[in-house]
PDB file of C-alpha atoms in Angstrom:
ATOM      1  CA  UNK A   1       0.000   0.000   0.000  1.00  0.00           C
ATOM      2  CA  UNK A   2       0.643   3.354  -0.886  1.00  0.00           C
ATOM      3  CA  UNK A   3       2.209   5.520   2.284  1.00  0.00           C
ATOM      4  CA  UNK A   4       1.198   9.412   2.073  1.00  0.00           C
ATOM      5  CA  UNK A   5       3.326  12.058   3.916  1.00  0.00           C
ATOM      6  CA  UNK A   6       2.171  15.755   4.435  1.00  0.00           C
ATOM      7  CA  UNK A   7       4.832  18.453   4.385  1.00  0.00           C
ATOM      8  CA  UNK A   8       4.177  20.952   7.420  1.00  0.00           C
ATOM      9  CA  UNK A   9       6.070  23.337   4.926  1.00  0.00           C
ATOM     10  CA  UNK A  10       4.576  23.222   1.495  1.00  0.00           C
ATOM     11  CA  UNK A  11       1.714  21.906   2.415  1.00  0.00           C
ATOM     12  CA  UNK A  12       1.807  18.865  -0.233  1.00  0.00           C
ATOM     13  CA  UNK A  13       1.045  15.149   0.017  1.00  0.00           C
ATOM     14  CA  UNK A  14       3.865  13.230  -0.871  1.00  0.00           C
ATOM     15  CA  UNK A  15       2.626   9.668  -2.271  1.00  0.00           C
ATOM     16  CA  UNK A  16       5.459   7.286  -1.694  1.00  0.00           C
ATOM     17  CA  UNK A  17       4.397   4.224  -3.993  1.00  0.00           C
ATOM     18  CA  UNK A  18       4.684   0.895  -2.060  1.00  0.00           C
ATOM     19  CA  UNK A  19       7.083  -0.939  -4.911  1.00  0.00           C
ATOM     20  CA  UNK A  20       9.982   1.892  -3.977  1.00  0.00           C
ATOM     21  CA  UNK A  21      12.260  -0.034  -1.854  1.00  0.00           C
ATOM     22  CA  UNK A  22      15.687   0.627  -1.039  1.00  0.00           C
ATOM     23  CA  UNK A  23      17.313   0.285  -4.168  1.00  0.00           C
ATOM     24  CA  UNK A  24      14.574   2.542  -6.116  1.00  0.00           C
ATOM     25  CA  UNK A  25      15.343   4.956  -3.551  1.00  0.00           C
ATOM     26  CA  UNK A  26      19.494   4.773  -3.661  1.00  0.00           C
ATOM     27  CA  UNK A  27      18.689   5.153  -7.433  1.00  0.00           C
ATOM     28  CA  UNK A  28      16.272   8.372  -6.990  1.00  0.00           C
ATOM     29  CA  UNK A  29      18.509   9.864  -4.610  1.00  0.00           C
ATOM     30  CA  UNK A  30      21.806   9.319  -7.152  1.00  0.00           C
ATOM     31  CA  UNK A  31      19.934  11.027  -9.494  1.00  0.00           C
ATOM     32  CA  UNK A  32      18.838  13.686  -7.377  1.00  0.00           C
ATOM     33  CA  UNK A  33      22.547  14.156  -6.340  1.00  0.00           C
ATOM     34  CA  UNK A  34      23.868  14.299  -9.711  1.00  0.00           C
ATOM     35  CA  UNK A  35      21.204  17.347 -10.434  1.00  0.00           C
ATOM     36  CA  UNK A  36      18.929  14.879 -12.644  1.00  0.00           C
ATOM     37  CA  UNK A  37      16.380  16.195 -11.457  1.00  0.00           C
ATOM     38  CA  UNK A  38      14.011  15.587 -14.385  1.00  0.00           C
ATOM     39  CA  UNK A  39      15.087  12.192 -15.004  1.00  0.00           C
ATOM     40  CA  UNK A  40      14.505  11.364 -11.388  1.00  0.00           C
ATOM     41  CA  UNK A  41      10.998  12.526 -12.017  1.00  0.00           C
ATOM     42  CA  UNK A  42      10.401  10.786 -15.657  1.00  0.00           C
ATOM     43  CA  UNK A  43      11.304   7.590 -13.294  1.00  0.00           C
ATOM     44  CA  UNK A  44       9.041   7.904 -10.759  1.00  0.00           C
ATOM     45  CA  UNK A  45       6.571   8.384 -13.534  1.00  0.00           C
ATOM     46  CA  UNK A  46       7.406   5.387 -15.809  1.00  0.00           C
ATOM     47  CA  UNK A  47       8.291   2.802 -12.987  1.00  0.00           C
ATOM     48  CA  UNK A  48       5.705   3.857 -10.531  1.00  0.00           C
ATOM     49  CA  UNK A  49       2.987   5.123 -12.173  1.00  0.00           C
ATOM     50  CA  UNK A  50       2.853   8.325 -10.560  1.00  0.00           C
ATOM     51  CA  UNK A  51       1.563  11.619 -12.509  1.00  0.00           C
ATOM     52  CA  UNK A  52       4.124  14.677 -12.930  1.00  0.00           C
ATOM     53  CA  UNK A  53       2.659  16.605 -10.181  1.00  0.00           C
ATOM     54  CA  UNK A  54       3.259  13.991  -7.271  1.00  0.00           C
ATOM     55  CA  UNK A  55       6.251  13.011  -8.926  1.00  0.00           C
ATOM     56  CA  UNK A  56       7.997  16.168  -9.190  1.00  0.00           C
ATOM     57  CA  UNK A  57       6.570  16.926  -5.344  1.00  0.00           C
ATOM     58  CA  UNK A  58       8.014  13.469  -4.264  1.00  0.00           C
ATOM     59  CA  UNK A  59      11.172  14.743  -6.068  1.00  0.00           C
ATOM     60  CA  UNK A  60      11.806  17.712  -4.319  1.00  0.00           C
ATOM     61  CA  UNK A  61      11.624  16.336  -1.017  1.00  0.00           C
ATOM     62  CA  UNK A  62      15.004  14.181  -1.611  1.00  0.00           C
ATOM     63  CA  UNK A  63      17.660  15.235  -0.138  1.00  0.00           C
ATOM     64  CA  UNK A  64      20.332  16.751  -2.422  1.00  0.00           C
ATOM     65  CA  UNK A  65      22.877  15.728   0.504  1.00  0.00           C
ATOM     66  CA  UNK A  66      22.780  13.464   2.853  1.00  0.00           C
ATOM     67  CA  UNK A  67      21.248  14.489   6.272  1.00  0.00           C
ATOM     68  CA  UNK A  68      20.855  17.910   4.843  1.00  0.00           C
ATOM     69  CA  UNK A  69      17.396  19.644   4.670  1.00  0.00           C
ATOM     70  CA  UNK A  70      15.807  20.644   1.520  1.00  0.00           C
ATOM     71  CA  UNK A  71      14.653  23.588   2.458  1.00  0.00           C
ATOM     72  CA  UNK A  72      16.652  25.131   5.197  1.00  0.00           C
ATOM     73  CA  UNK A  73      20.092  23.402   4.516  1.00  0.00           C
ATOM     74  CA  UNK A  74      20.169  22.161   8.653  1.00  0.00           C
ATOM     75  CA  UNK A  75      21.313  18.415  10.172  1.00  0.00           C
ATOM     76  CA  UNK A  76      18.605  15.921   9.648  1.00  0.00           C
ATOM     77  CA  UNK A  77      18.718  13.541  12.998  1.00  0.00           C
ATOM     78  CA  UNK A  78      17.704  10.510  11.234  1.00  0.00           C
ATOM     79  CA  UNK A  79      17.592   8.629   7.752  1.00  0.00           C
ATOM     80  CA  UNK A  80      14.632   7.444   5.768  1.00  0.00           C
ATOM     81  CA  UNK A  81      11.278  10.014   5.656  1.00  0.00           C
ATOM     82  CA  UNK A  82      11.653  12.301   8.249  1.00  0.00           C
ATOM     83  CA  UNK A  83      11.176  15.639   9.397  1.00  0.00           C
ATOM     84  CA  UNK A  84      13.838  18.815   9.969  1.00  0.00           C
ATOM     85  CA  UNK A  85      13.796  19.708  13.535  1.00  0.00           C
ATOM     86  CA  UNK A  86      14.143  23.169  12.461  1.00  0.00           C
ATOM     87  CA  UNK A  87      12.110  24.189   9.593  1.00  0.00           C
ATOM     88  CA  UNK A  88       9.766  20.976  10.276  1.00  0.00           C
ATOM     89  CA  UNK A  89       9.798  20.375   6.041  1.00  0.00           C
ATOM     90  CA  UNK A  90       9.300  16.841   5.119  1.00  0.00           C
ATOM     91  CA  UNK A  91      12.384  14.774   3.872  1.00  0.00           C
ATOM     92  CA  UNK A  92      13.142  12.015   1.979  1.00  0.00           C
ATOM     93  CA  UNK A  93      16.542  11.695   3.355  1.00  0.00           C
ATOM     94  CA  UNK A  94      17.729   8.315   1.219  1.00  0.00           C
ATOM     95  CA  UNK A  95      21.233   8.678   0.459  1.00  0.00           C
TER      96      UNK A  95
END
């Protein structure tokens, strides 16, 4: 099943489909990394089915660096989906 985040930040649902496991995220956040940002998102379209809205939302919640926020740039205290203790914004922190 399907697990839905909120962001406290944007204010977006972030659909995280159930067939992403480890690997499809290590590969989404590589090509996050690398500043493919679009073919991270034509990915989470073709593999999982997503549409380009709730892909390219799911795609800017990776991190571009490990433990680093998205949005504020502070030290994320833990791996996996999780929230910044500062700014509160939603991460996928999968690197």
């Amino acid at each position: 099943m399907d697990e839905i985040y909120e962001c406290p930040q944007c204010n977006q649902k972030i659909t995280i489909p159930s067939e992403i496991d480890r690997a499809a995220q290590l590969e989404l956040a590589e090509l996050v990394h690398m500043g493919r940002r679009i073919d991270a998102i034509a990915v989470i379209i073709a593999k999982y089915k997503l549409g380009l809205l709730d892909s390219k939302i799911m795609m800017t919640h990776i991190t571009v660096q490990k433990d680093i926020c998205v949005r504020c740039g502070s030290k994320l205290l833990e791996d996996g989906v999780t929230n910044c203790a500062s700014c509160s914004a939603l991460n996928l922190n999968w690197q």
